PDB file of C-alpha atoms and ligand atoms in Angstrom:
ATOM      1  CA  UNK A 220     123.818  17.607 152.878  1.00 90.00           C
ATOM      2  CA  UNK A 221     122.285  20.634 154.447  1.00 97.00           C
ATOM      3  CA  UNK A 222     123.581  21.806 157.847  1.00 98.00           C
ATOM      4  CA  UNK A 223     121.722  23.630 160.597  1.00 98.00           C
ATOM      5  CA  UNK A 224     122.864  25.787 163.495  1.00 98.00           C
ATOM      6  CA  UNK A 225     120.673  25.097 166.465  1.00 98.00           C
ATOM      7  CA  UNK A 226     123.194  25.145 169.277  1.00 98.00           C
ATOM      8  CA  UNK A 227     126.905  25.490 169.460  1.00 98.00           C
ATOM      9  CA  UNK A 228     127.084  21.589 169.464  1.00 98.00           C
ATOM     10  CA  UNK A 229     126.459  21.828 165.696  1.00 98.00           C
ATOM     11  CA  UNK A 230     129.769  23.415 165.132  1.00 98.00           C
ATOM     12  CA  UNK A 231     133.369  22.012 165.526  1.00 98.00           C
ATOM     13  CA  UNK A 232     136.379  24.091 166.677  1.00 98.00           C
ATOM     14  CA  UNK A 233     137.689  24.191 163.165  1.00 98.00           C
ATOM     15  CA  UNK A 234     134.324  25.424 161.730  1.00 98.00           C
ATOM     16  CA  UNK A 235     134.367  28.117 164.547  1.00 98.00           C
ATOM     17  CA  UNK A 236     137.681  29.299 163.238  1.00 98.00           C
ATOM     18  CA  UNK A 237     136.311  29.321 159.633  1.00 98.00           C
ATOM     19  CA  UNK A 238     133.252  31.494 160.982  1.00 98.00           C
ATOM     20  CA  UNK A 239     135.649  34.005 162.847  1.00 98.00           C
ATOM     21  CA  UNK A 240     137.959  34.346 159.685  1.00 98.00           C
ATOM     22  CA  UNK A 241     135.143  34.935 157.280  1.00 98.00           C
ATOM     23  CA  UNK A 242     133.210  37.245 159.895  1.00 98.00           C
ATOM     24  CA  UNK A 243     136.544  39.204 160.183  1.00 98.00           C
ATOM     25  CA  UNK A 244     137.026  39.611 156.427  1.00 98.00           C
ATOM     26  CA  UNK A 245     133.229  40.624 155.978  1.00 98.00           C
ATOM     27  CA  UNK A 246     133.709  43.085 158.767  1.00 98.00           C
ATOM     28  CA  UNK A 247     136.843  44.546 157.169  1.00 98.00           C
ATOM     29  CA  UNK A 248     135.332  44.814 153.629  1.00 97.00           C
ATOM     30  CA  UNK A 249     131.815  45.579 154.512  1.00 97.00           C
ATOM     31  CA  UNK A 250     131.517  48.802 152.411  1.00 94.00           C
ATOM     32  CA  UNK A 251     133.541  47.343 149.345  1.00 94.00           C
ATOM     33  CA  UNK A 252     132.659  43.651 149.304  1.00 92.00           C
ATOM     34  CA  UNK A 253     131.020  42.172 146.066  1.00 95.00           C
ATOM     35  CA  UNK A 254     130.541  38.766 148.039  1.00 97.00           C
ATOM     36  CA  UNK A 255     126.979  38.031 147.208  1.00 98.00           C
ATOM     37  CA  UNK A 256     126.488  34.081 148.261  1.00 98.00           C
ATOM     38  CA  UNK A 257     122.747  34.605 148.808  1.00 98.00           C
ATOM     39  CA  UNK A 258     122.018  36.254 145.444  1.00 98.00           C
ATOM     40  CA  UNK A 259     118.773  34.761 144.058  1.00 98.00           C
ATOM     41  CA  UNK A 260     117.913  33.270 147.496  1.00 98.00           C
ATOM     42  CA  UNK A 261     115.084  34.034 149.936  1.00 98.00           C
ATOM     43  CA  UNK A 262     115.677  33.627 153.719  1.00 98.00           C
ATOM     44  CA  UNK A 263     112.657  33.409 156.015  1.00 98.00           C
ATOM     45  CA  UNK A 264     113.108  35.166 159.438  1.00 98.00           C
ATOM     46  CA  UNK A 265     110.286  33.797 161.627  1.00 98.00           C
ATOM     47  CA  UNK A 266     109.944  35.551 165.044  1.00 98.00           C
ATOM     48  CA  UNK A 267     107.691  34.807 167.796  1.00 97.00           C
ATOM     49  CA  UNK A 268     109.301  36.990 170.350  1.00 98.00           C
ATOM     50  CA  UNK A 269     110.551  40.632 170.315  1.00 98.00           C
ATOM     51  CA  UNK A 270     113.897  41.497 168.959  1.00 98.00           C
ATOM     52  CA  UNK A 271     115.940  44.599 168.024  1.00 98.00           C
ATOM     53  CA  UNK A 272     119.348  43.286 167.267  1.00 98.00           C
ATOM     54  CA  UNK A 273     118.667  39.808 165.848  1.00 98.00           C
ATOM     55  CA  UNK A 274     116.020  40.904 163.535  1.00 98.00           C
ATOM     56  CA  UNK A 275     117.810  43.919 162.238  1.00 98.00           C
ATOM     57  CA  UNK A 276     121.226  42.455 161.886  1.00 98.00           C
ATOM     58  CA  UNK A 277     119.774  39.270 159.928  1.00 98.00           C
ATOM     59  CA  UNK A 278     117.751  41.396 157.773  1.00 98.00           C
ATOM     60  CA  UNK A 279     120.696  43.864 157.005  1.00 98.00           C
ATOM     61  CA  UNK A 280     122.896  40.642 156.839  1.00 98.00           C
ATOM     62  CA  UNK A 281     120.726  38.918 154.226  1.00 98.00           C
ATOM     63  CA  UNK A 282     120.552  41.995 152.034  1.00 98.00           C
ATOM     64  CA  UNK A 283     124.359  42.595 152.137  1.00 98.00           C
ATOM     65  CA  UNK A 284     124.852  39.143 151.010  1.00 98.00           C
ATOM     66  CA  UNK A 285     122.619  39.660 147.963  1.00 98.00           C
ATOM     67  CA  UNK A 286     119.636  37.745 149.279  1.00 98.00           C
ATOM     68  CA  UNK A 287     116.014  38.596 150.045  1.00 98.00           C
ATOM     69  CA  UNK A 288     114.918  38.626 153.769  1.00 98.00           C
ATOM     70  CA  UNK A 289     111.285  37.847 154.507  1.00 98.00           C
ATOM     71  CA  UNK A 290     110.313  38.824 158.231  1.00 98.00           C
ATOM     72  CA  UNK A 291     107.540  36.497 159.265  1.00 98.00           C
ATOM     73  CA  UNK A 292     105.639  37.186 162.563  1.00 97.00           C
ATOM     74  CA  UNK A 293     104.966  33.774 163.905  1.00 96.00           C
ATOM     75  CA  UNK A 294     101.821  35.012 165.559  1.00 95.00           C
ATOM     76  CA  UNK A 295     100.419  35.896 162.056  1.00 96.00           C
ATOM     77  CA  UNK A 296     101.271  32.389 160.501  1.00 97.00           C
ATOM     78  CA  UNK A 297      99.083  29.441 160.394  1.00 97.00           C
ATOM     79  CA  UNK A 298     101.332  27.497 162.738  1.00 94.00           C
ATOM     80  CA  UNK A 299      99.674  29.801 165.539  1.00 87.00           C
ATOM     81  CA  UNK A 300      96.317  28.405 164.325  1.00 92.00           C
ATOM     82  CA  UNK A 301      97.124  24.741 164.567  1.00 93.00           C
ATOM     83  CA  UNK A 302      99.188  24.026 161.306  1.00 97.00           C
ATOM     84  CA  UNK A 303     101.750  21.490 162.410  1.00 97.00           C
ATOM     85  CA  UNK A 304     105.491  22.452 162.596  1.00 97.00           C
ATOM     86  CA  UNK A 305     106.271  19.690 160.113  1.00 97.00           C
ATOM     87  CA  UNK A 306     103.720  20.925 157.514  1.00 98.00           C
ATOM     88  CA  UNK A 307     105.045  24.405 158.000  1.00 98.00           C
ATOM     89  CA  UNK A 308     108.584  23.102 157.522  1.00 98.00           C
ATOM     90  CA  UNK A 309     107.771  21.234 154.289  1.00 98.00           C
ATOM     91  CA  UNK A 310     105.894  24.199 152.849  1.00 98.00           C
ATOM     92  CA  UNK A 311     108.822  26.684 153.498  1.00 98.00           C
ATOM     93  CA  UNK A 312     111.207  24.317 152.154  1.00 98.00           C
ATOM     94  CA  UNK A 313     109.413  24.718 148.791  1.00 98.00           C
ATOM     95  CA  UNK A 314     109.644  28.446 148.786  1.00 98.00           C
ATOM     96  CA  UNK A 315     112.947  29.445 150.800  1.00 98.00           C
ATOM     97  CA  UNK A 316     116.488  28.720 150.795  1.00 98.00           C
ATOM     98  CA  UNK A 317     116.923  28.946 154.454  1.00 98.00           C
ATOM     99  CA  UNK A 318     115.097  29.678 157.850  1.00 98.00           C
ATOM    100  CA  UNK A 319     116.186  31.811 160.794  1.00 98.00           C
ATOM    101  CA  UNK A 320     113.632  31.341 163.683  1.00 98.00           C
ATOM    102  CA  UNK A 321     113.412  33.018 167.197  1.00 98.00           C
ATOM    103  CA  UNK A 322     110.737  31.234 169.266  1.00 98.00           C
ATOM    104  CA  UNK A 323     109.801  29.604 172.574  1.00 97.00           C
ATOM    105  CA  UNK A 324     110.187  25.831 172.311  1.00 97.00           C
ATOM    106  CA  UNK A 325     113.814  24.529 171.462  1.00 98.00           C
ATOM    107  CA  UNK A 326     112.068  21.219 170.695  1.00 98.00           C
ATOM    108  CA  UNK A 327     109.936  22.827 168.193  1.00 97.00           C
ATOM    109  CA  UNK A 328     112.912  24.244 166.338  1.00 98.00           C
ATOM    110  CA  UNK A 329     114.526  20.896 166.324  1.00 98.00           C
ATOM    111  CA  UNK A 330     111.412  19.460 164.695  1.00 98.00           C
ATOM    112  CA  UNK A 331     111.345  22.337 162.185  1.00 98.00           C
ATOM    113  CA  UNK A 332     115.085  21.516 161.230  1.00 98.00           C
ATOM    114  CA  UNK A 333     114.452  17.955 161.069  1.00 98.00           C
ATOM    115  CA  UNK A 334     111.861  18.138 158.597  1.00 98.00           C
ATOM    116  CA  UNK A 335     112.924  21.176 156.583  1.00 98.00           C
ATOM    117  CA  UNK A 336     115.174  20.455 153.666  1.00 98.00           C
ATOM    118  CA  UNK A 337     116.702  23.763 154.136  1.00 98.00           C
ATOM    119  CA  UNK A 338     119.148  25.115 156.563  1.00 98.00           C
ATOM    120  CA  UNK A 339     117.826  26.249 159.894  1.00 98.00           C
ATOM    121  CA  UNK A 340     119.468  28.972 162.224  1.00 98.00           C
ATOM    122  CA  UNK A 341     118.209  29.075 165.810  1.00 98.00           C
ATOM    123  CA  UNK A 342     117.872  32.978 166.551  1.00 98.00           C
ATOM    124  CA  UNK A 343     116.958  32.313 170.259  1.00 98.00           C
ATOM    125  CA  UNK A 344     114.858  29.809 171.928  1.00 98.00           C
ATOM    126  CA  UNK A 345     113.969  29.436 175.593  1.00 98.00           C
ATOM    127  CA  UNK A 346     117.066  27.227 175.921  1.00 98.00           C
ATOM    128  CA  UNK A 347     119.824  28.480 173.538  1.00 98.00           C
ATOM    129  CA  UNK A 348     121.122  31.523 171.750  1.00 98.00           C
ATOM    130  CA  UNK A 349     123.975  30.309 169.649  1.00 99.00           C
ATOM    131  CA  UNK A 350     124.393  33.415 167.307  1.00 99.00           C
ATOM    132  CA  UNK A 351     124.709  35.538 170.307  1.00 99.00           C
ATOM    133  CA  UNK A 352     127.643  33.486 171.580  1.00 99.00           C
ATOM    134  CA  UNK A 353     129.280  33.381 168.176  1.00 99.00           C
ATOM    135  CA  UNK A 354     129.322  37.329 168.297  1.00 99.00           C
ATOM    136  CA  UNK A 355     130.542  37.234 171.879  1.00 99.00           C
ATOM    137  CA  UNK A 356     133.337  34.977 171.163  1.00 99.00           C
ATOM    138  CA  UNK A 357     134.430  36.971 168.043  1.00 99.00           C
ATOM    139  CA  UNK A 358     134.506  40.153 170.277  1.00 99.00           C
ATOM    140  CA  UNK A 359     136.713  38.315 172.682  1.00 99.00           C
ATOM    141  CA  UNK A 360     138.961  37.174 169.921  1.00 98.00           C
ATOM    142  CA  UNK A 361     139.258  40.845 168.845  1.00 98.00           C
ATOM    143  CA  UNK A 362     140.004  41.962 172.325  1.00 98.00           C
ATOM    144  CA  UNK A 363     142.113  39.086 173.581  1.00 98.00           C
ATOM    145  CA  UNK A 364     143.473  37.714 170.270  1.00 98.00           C
ATOM    146  CA  UNK A 365     142.280  34.091 171.138  1.00 98.00           C
ATOM    147  CA  UNK A 366     139.302  32.116 172.544  1.00 98.00           C
ATOM    148  CA  UNK A 367     140.749  29.399 174.717  1.00 98.00           C
ATOM    149  CA  UNK A 368     141.566  28.072 178.239  1.00 98.00           C
ATOM    150  CA  UNK A 369     143.595  31.301 178.780  1.00 98.00           C
ATOM    151  CA  UNK A 370     140.395  33.309 178.975  1.00 98.00           C
ATOM    152  CA  UNK A 371     138.522  33.863 182.169  1.00 98.00           C
ATOM    153  CA  UNK A 372     134.769  34.520 181.794  1.00 99.00           C
ATOM    154  CA  UNK A 373     131.964  34.837 184.534  1.00 99.00           C
ATOM    155  CA  UNK A 374     128.175  34.956 183.789  1.00 99.00           C
ATOM    156  CA  UNK A 375     126.078  36.489 186.649  1.00 98.00           C
ATOM    157  CA  UNK A 376     122.473  35.986 187.113  1.00 98.00           C
ATOM    158  CA  UNK A 377     119.964  33.348 185.790  1.00 98.00           C
ATOM    159  CA  UNK A 378     122.172  30.303 185.553  1.00 98.00           C
ATOM    160  CA  UNK A 379     119.461  28.317 183.768  1.00 98.00           C
ATOM    161  CA  UNK A 380     118.766  30.763 180.945  1.00 98.00           C
ATOM    162  CA  UNK A 381     119.300  30.534 177.323  1.00 98.00           C
ATOM    163  CA  UNK A 382     122.434  32.582 177.572  1.00 98.00           C
ATOM    164  CA  UNK A 383     124.074  30.458 180.513  1.00 98.00           C
ATOM    165  CA  UNK A 384     123.249  27.381 178.538  1.00 98.00           C
ATOM    166  CA  UNK A 385     124.964  28.754 175.474  1.00 98.00           C
ATOM    167  CA  UNK A 386     127.929  30.095 177.430  1.00 98.00           C
ATOM    168  CA  UNK A 387     128.446  26.541 178.922  1.00 98.00           C
ATOM    169  CA  UNK A 388     128.582  25.041 175.366  1.00 98.00           C
ATOM    170  CA  UNK A 389     130.831  28.040 174.173  1.00 98.00           C
ATOM    171  CA  UNK A 390     133.185  27.073 177.062  1.00 98.00           C
ATOM    172  CA  UNK A 391     132.931  23.277 176.245  1.00 98.00           C
ATOM    173  CA  UNK A 392     133.738  24.003 172.620  1.00 98.00           C
ATOM    174  CA  UNK A 393     136.669  26.476 173.297  1.00 98.00           C
ATOM    175  CA  UNK A 394     138.151  25.599 176.806  1.00 98.00           C
ATOM    176  CA  UNK A 395     137.327  29.026 178.115  1.00 98.00           C
ATOM    177  CA  UNK A 396     137.380  29.102 181.982  1.00 98.00           C
ATOM    178  CA  UNK A 397     133.675  29.743 182.757  1.00 98.00           C
ATOM    179  CA  UNK A 398     132.086  30.618 186.210  1.00 98.00           C
ATOM    180  CA  UNK A 399     128.364  30.879 186.410  1.00 98.00           C
ATOM    181  CA  UNK A 400     127.540  32.964 189.503  1.00 98.00           C
ATOM    182  CA  UNK A 401     123.953  32.019 190.274  1.00 98.00           C
ATOM    183  CA  UNK A 402     121.752  31.135 193.116  1.00 98.00           C
ATOM    184  CA  UNK A 403     120.399  28.087 191.308  1.00 97.00           C
ATOM    185  CA  UNK A 404     122.495  25.313 189.946  1.00 98.00           C
ATOM    186  CA  UNK A 405     123.005  25.658 186.127  1.00 98.00           C
ATOM    187  CA  UNK A 406     122.604  22.948 183.636  1.00 98.00           C
ATOM    188  CA  UNK A 407     126.303  21.822 184.296  1.00 98.00           C
ATOM    189  CA  UNK A 408     125.489  18.484 182.307  1.00 98.00           C
ATOM    190  CA  UNK A 409     125.615  20.591 179.037  1.00 98.00           C
ATOM    191  CA  UNK A 410     129.545  20.843 179.722  1.00 97.00           C
ATOM    192  CA  UNK A 411     129.680  17.044 179.424  1.00 95.00           C
ATOM    193  CA  UNK A 412     132.018  16.878 182.330  1.00 92.00           C
ATOM    194  CA  UNK A 413     134.462  19.642 181.117  1.00 92.00           C
ATOM    195  CA  UNK A 414     136.356  20.884 184.187  1.00 95.00           C
ATOM    196  CA  UNK A 415     136.754  24.479 182.822  1.00 98.00           C
ATOM    197  CA  UNK A 416     132.973  25.207 183.722  1.00 98.00           C
ATOM    198  CA  UNK A 417     131.988  25.672 187.329  1.00 97.00           C
ATOM    199  CA  UNK A 418     129.140  26.921 189.552  1.00 98.00           C
ATOM    200  CA  UNK A 419     129.622  29.555 192.007  1.00 98.00           C
ATOM    201  CA  UNK A 420     127.006  30.592 194.500  1.00 98.00           C
ATOM    202  CA  UNK A 421     129.281  33.299 195.895  1.00 98.00           C
ATOM    203  CA  UNK A 422     129.208  36.325 193.436  1.00 98.00           C
ATOM    204  CA  UNK A 423     132.769  37.413 194.838  1.00 98.00           C
ATOM    205  CA  UNK A 424     134.422  34.163 194.428  1.00 98.00           C
ATOM    206  CA  UNK A 425     133.279  34.148 190.750  1.00 98.00           C
ATOM    207  CA  UNK A 426     135.017  37.150 190.118  1.00 98.00           C
ATOM    208  CA  UNK A 427     138.507  35.726 190.511  1.00 98.00           C
ATOM    209  CA  UNK A 428     140.904  35.757 187.403  1.00 98.00           C
ATOM    210  CA  UNK A 429     137.915  37.035 185.284  1.00 98.00           C
ATOM    211  CA  UNK A 430     138.814  38.666 182.043  1.00 99.00           C
ATOM    212  CA  UNK A 431     135.224  39.085 180.819  1.00 99.00           C
ATOM    213  CA  UNK A 432     132.070  39.878 183.015  1.00 99.00           C
ATOM    214  CA  UNK A 433     128.980  38.806 181.363  1.00 99.00           C
ATOM    215  CA  UNK A 434     125.213  39.169 182.485  1.00 98.00           C
ATOM    216  CA  UNK A 435     121.769  39.323 181.045  1.00 98.00           C
ATOM    217  CA  UNK A 436     118.346  40.285 182.158  1.00 98.00           C
ATOM    218  CA  UNK A 437     116.918  38.469 185.132  1.00 98.00           C
ATOM    219  CA  UNK A 438     113.569  38.133 183.410  1.00 98.00           C
ATOM    220  CA  UNK A 439     113.869  36.584 180.145  1.00 98.00           C
ATOM    221  CA  UNK A 440     111.119  36.701 177.426  1.00 98.00           C
ATOM    222  CA  UNK A 441     108.575  34.127 178.508  1.00 96.00           C
ATOM    223  CA  UNK A 442     109.501  34.212 182.179  1.00 96.00           C
ATOM    224  CA  UNK A 443     107.343  37.163 183.127  1.00 95.00           C
ATOM    225  CA  UNK A 444     105.192  35.423 185.427  1.00 96.00           C
ATOM    226  CA  UNK A 445     108.115  34.594 187.820  1.00 96.00           C
ATOM    227  CA  UNK A 446     109.186  38.371 187.697  1.00 97.00           C
ATOM    228  CA  UNK A 447     108.814  38.974 191.487  1.00 97.00           C
ATOM    229  CA  UNK A 448     110.820  35.864 192.664  1.00 97.00           C
ATOM    230  CA  UNK A 449     113.699  36.463 190.057  1.00 98.00           C
ATOM    231  CA  UNK A 450     114.100  40.119 191.075  1.00 98.00           C
ATOM    232  CA  UNK A 451     114.656  38.890 194.639  1.00 98.00           C
ATOM    233  CA  UNK A 452     116.869  35.887 194.155  1.00 98.00           C
ATOM    234  CA  UNK A 453     119.143  37.440 191.440  1.00 98.00           C
ATOM    235  CA  UNK A 454     119.715  40.832 193.356  1.00 98.00           C
ATOM    236  CA  UNK A 455     123.018  39.724 194.827  1.00 98.00           C
ATOM    237  CA  UNK A 456     124.299  38.976 191.387  1.00 98.00           C
ATOM    238  CA  UNK A 457     124.391  42.386 189.932  1.00 98.00           C
ATOM    239  CA  UNK A 458     127.444  43.259 188.247  1.00 98.00           C
ATOM    240  CA  UNK A 459     128.535  46.505 189.841  1.00 98.00           C
ATOM    241  CA  UNK A 460     131.795  48.295 190.429  1.00 98.00           C
ATOM    242  CA  UNK A 461     132.533  46.271 193.529  1.00 98.00           C
ATOM    243  CA  UNK A 462     132.220  43.004 191.741  1.00 98.00           C
ATOM    244  CA  UNK A 463     133.918  44.316 188.603  1.00 98.00           C
ATOM    245  CA  UNK A 464     136.983  45.459 190.701  1.00 98.00           C
ATOM    246  CA  UNK A 465     137.441  41.793 191.826  1.00 98.00           C
ATOM    247  CA  UNK A 466     138.199  40.681 188.317  1.00 98.00           C
ATOM    248  CA  UNK A 467     141.468  41.185 186.319  1.00 98.00           C
ATOM    249  CA  UNK A 468     142.692  44.734 186.137  1.00 97.00           C
ATOM    250  CA  UNK A 469     141.878  44.984 182.394  1.00 98.00           C
ATOM    251  CA  UNK A 470     138.634  43.125 182.537  1.00 98.00           C
ATOM    252  CA  UNK A 471     135.805  43.971 180.209  1.00 99.00           C
ATOM    253  CA  UNK A 472     132.063  43.960 180.388  1.00 99.00           C
ATOM    254  CA  UNK A 473     129.783  42.086 177.986  1.00 99.00           C
ATOM    255  CA  UNK A 474     126.062  41.919 177.809  1.00 98.00           C
ATOM    256  CA  UNK A 475     123.908  40.270 174.976  1.00 98.00           C
ATOM    257  CA  UNK A 476     121.376  43.252 175.414  1.00 98.00           C
ATOM    258  CA  UNK A 477     118.835  44.652 175.934  1.00 98.00           C
ATOM    259  CA  UNK A 478     120.143  45.695 179.407  1.00 98.00           C
ATOM    260  CA  UNK A 479     118.264  46.962 182.500  1.00 98.00           C
ATOM    261  CA  UNK A 480     120.523  49.522 184.394  1.00 98.00           C
ATOM    262  CA  UNK A 481     120.020  49.213 188.034  1.00 98.00           C
ATOM    263  CA  UNK A 482     119.127  45.375 187.838  1.00 98.00           C
ATOM    264  CA  UNK A 483     121.519  42.910 186.341  1.00 98.00           C
ATOM    265  CA  UNK A 484     124.209  45.627 185.907  1.00 98.00           C
ATOM    266  CA  UNK A 485     124.876  49.011 187.526  1.00 98.00           C
ATOM    267  CA  UNK A 486     124.760  51.975 185.058  1.00 98.00           C
ATOM    268  CA  UNK A 487     128.498  52.814 185.869  1.00 98.00           C
ATOM    269  CA  UNK A 488     129.753  49.522 184.674  1.00 98.00           C
ATOM    270  CA  UNK A 489     127.309  49.518 181.835  1.00 98.00           C
ATOM    271  CA  UNK A 490     128.441  52.853 180.692  1.00 98.00           C
ATOM    272  CA  UNK A 491     132.158  52.338 181.513  1.00 98.00           C
ATOM    273  CA  UNK A 492     135.253  52.388 179.217  1.00 98.00           C
ATOM    274  CA  UNK A 493     135.383  48.517 180.189  1.00 98.00           C
ATOM    275  CA  UNK A 494     131.946  48.001 178.486  1.00 98.00           C
ATOM    276  CA  UNK A 495     132.344  46.696 175.039  1.00 99.00           C
ATOM    277  CA  UNK A 496     128.664  45.857 174.445  1.00 98.00           C
ATOM    278  CA  UNK A 497     128.217  47.773 171.416  1.00 98.00           C
ATOM    279  CA  UNK A 498     131.163  46.099 169.638  1.00 98.00           C
ATOM    280  CA  UNK A 499     129.491  42.917 170.772  1.00 98.00           C
ATOM    281  CA  UNK A 500     126.098  43.887 169.390  1.00 98.00           C
ATOM    282  CA  UNK A 501     127.886  44.982 165.994  1.00 98.00           C
ATOM    283  CA  UNK A 502     129.463  41.682 165.785  1.00 98.00           C
ATOM    284  CA  UNK A 503     126.073  39.875 165.581  1.00 99.00           C
ATOM    285  CA  UNK A 504     125.862  41.189 162.005  1.00 98.00           C
ATOM    286  CA  UNK A 505     129.387  40.158 160.709  1.00 98.00           C
ATOM    287  CA  UNK A 506     129.257  36.597 162.411  1.00 98.00           C
ATOM    288  CA  UNK A 507     125.701  35.979 161.212  1.00 98.00           C
ATOM    289  CA  UNK A 508     126.651  36.865 157.695  1.00 98.00           C
ATOM    290  CA  UNK A 509     129.528  34.434 157.914  1.00 98.00           C
ATOM    291  CA  UNK A 510     127.261  31.787 159.206  1.00 98.00           C
ATOM    292  CA  UNK A 511     124.667  32.408 156.583  1.00 98.00           C
ATOM    293  CA  UNK A 512     127.321  32.452 153.782  1.00 98.00           C
ATOM    294  CA  UNK A 513     128.635  29.094 154.956  1.00 98.00           C
ATOM    295  CA  UNK A 514     125.251  27.302 155.568  1.00 98.00           C
ATOM    296  CA  UNK A 515     122.949  28.888 153.017  1.00 98.00           C
ATOM    297  CA  UNK A 516     125.346  30.212 150.389  1.00 97.00           C
ATOM    298  CA  UNK A 517     126.127  27.094 148.583  1.00 79.00           C
TER     299      UNK A 517
HETATM  300  N1   CP B 627     120.929  40.077 172.123  1.00 92.25           N
HETATM  301  C1   CP B 627     119.656  39.973 171.331  1.00 92.25           C
HETATM  302  O1   CP B 627     119.372  38.780 170.716  1.00 92.25           O
HETATM  303  O2   CP B 627     118.931  41.095 171.133  1.00 92.25           O
HETATM  304  P1   CP B 627     117.408  41.264 170.555  1.00 92.25           P
HETATM  305  O3   CP B 627     116.347  40.566 171.417  1.00 92.25           O
HETATM  306  O4   CP B 627     117.222  42.662 170.487  1.00 92.25           O
HETATM  307  O5   CP B 627     117.450  40.553 169.337  1.00 92.25           O
HETATM  308  N1  NVA B 628     117.735  35.591 178.255  1.00 92.25           N
HETATM  309  C1  NVA B 628     117.180  36.885 177.236  1.00 92.25           C
HETATM  310  C2  NVA B 628     117.924  37.030 176.126  1.00 92.25           C
HETATM  311  C3  NVA B 628     117.713  38.103 175.122  1.00 92.25           C
HETATM  312  C4  NVA B 628     118.506  38.295 174.131  1.00 92.25           C
HETATM  313  C5  NVA B 628     115.826  36.523 176.819  1.00 92.25           C
HETATM  314  O1  NVA B 628     115.551  35.193 176.342  1.00 92.25           O
HETATM  315  O2  NVA B 628     114.958  37.197 176.874  1.00 92.25           O
END
């Protein structure tokens, strides 16, 4: 049976370890590997929102696995002119061997995956960004040697965003101690009662025992109309040297990128030695290759 990756709820802890193991191998052997599980396969990459990392890492990833990546601008597809998601899913299933999609509605992606007979990978919706979290967790594993309850991580900013939601699911999956520093209550229900996820209104309190500080833009794609209010309410939640110094002495800085220096993160933290954001961005490629090989390479 085909398997999708729409949120981190779709993978078990064992499968996460399998993804880490394959991603690490593909990373080590990138220049010498003859592993081509997507040979003869075409993967559609549907984008309704802007992207740098996701688009490039998936296109390169499909090619490196021997497959044919097809970039599809959703605004130029007939789904933008009233063709149903179900009809689109049926048609694409006749041509392609997998779909990677970045769009607005998470429910729309769920419907696409329900109807499609080929695997679907969520490359970001308004609600979730699982591929980003897989890369983040691989990066944490590289730096800390493990991803479990011994890791303290704090997310600052929009606690109701796709990144915050995905971090909650990552904490639920792995046991990482997650604090969400945000003025508005995050969707804690996603944690399913897990005691390792907490909401902190006080940005200084959230920094206690933190190994990894994490933030994201204050205005996510699709939220532009709310820009003014967001710039006001998230201002106290900037990750800067003062906040950073309250974490553990060897704490690291993570950001899914793109970053806005002077908004969610100060330039000195973003560009400091503790910032591992480009290792994190690189890991998108390796981890997504692992996911595609496992879901689409059969
Ligand atoms: N982090 C991330 O998904 O980046 P892009 O929006 O550039 O793809
Ligand atoms: N929360 C951001 C993430 C970008 C990778 C957005 O949705 O725009």
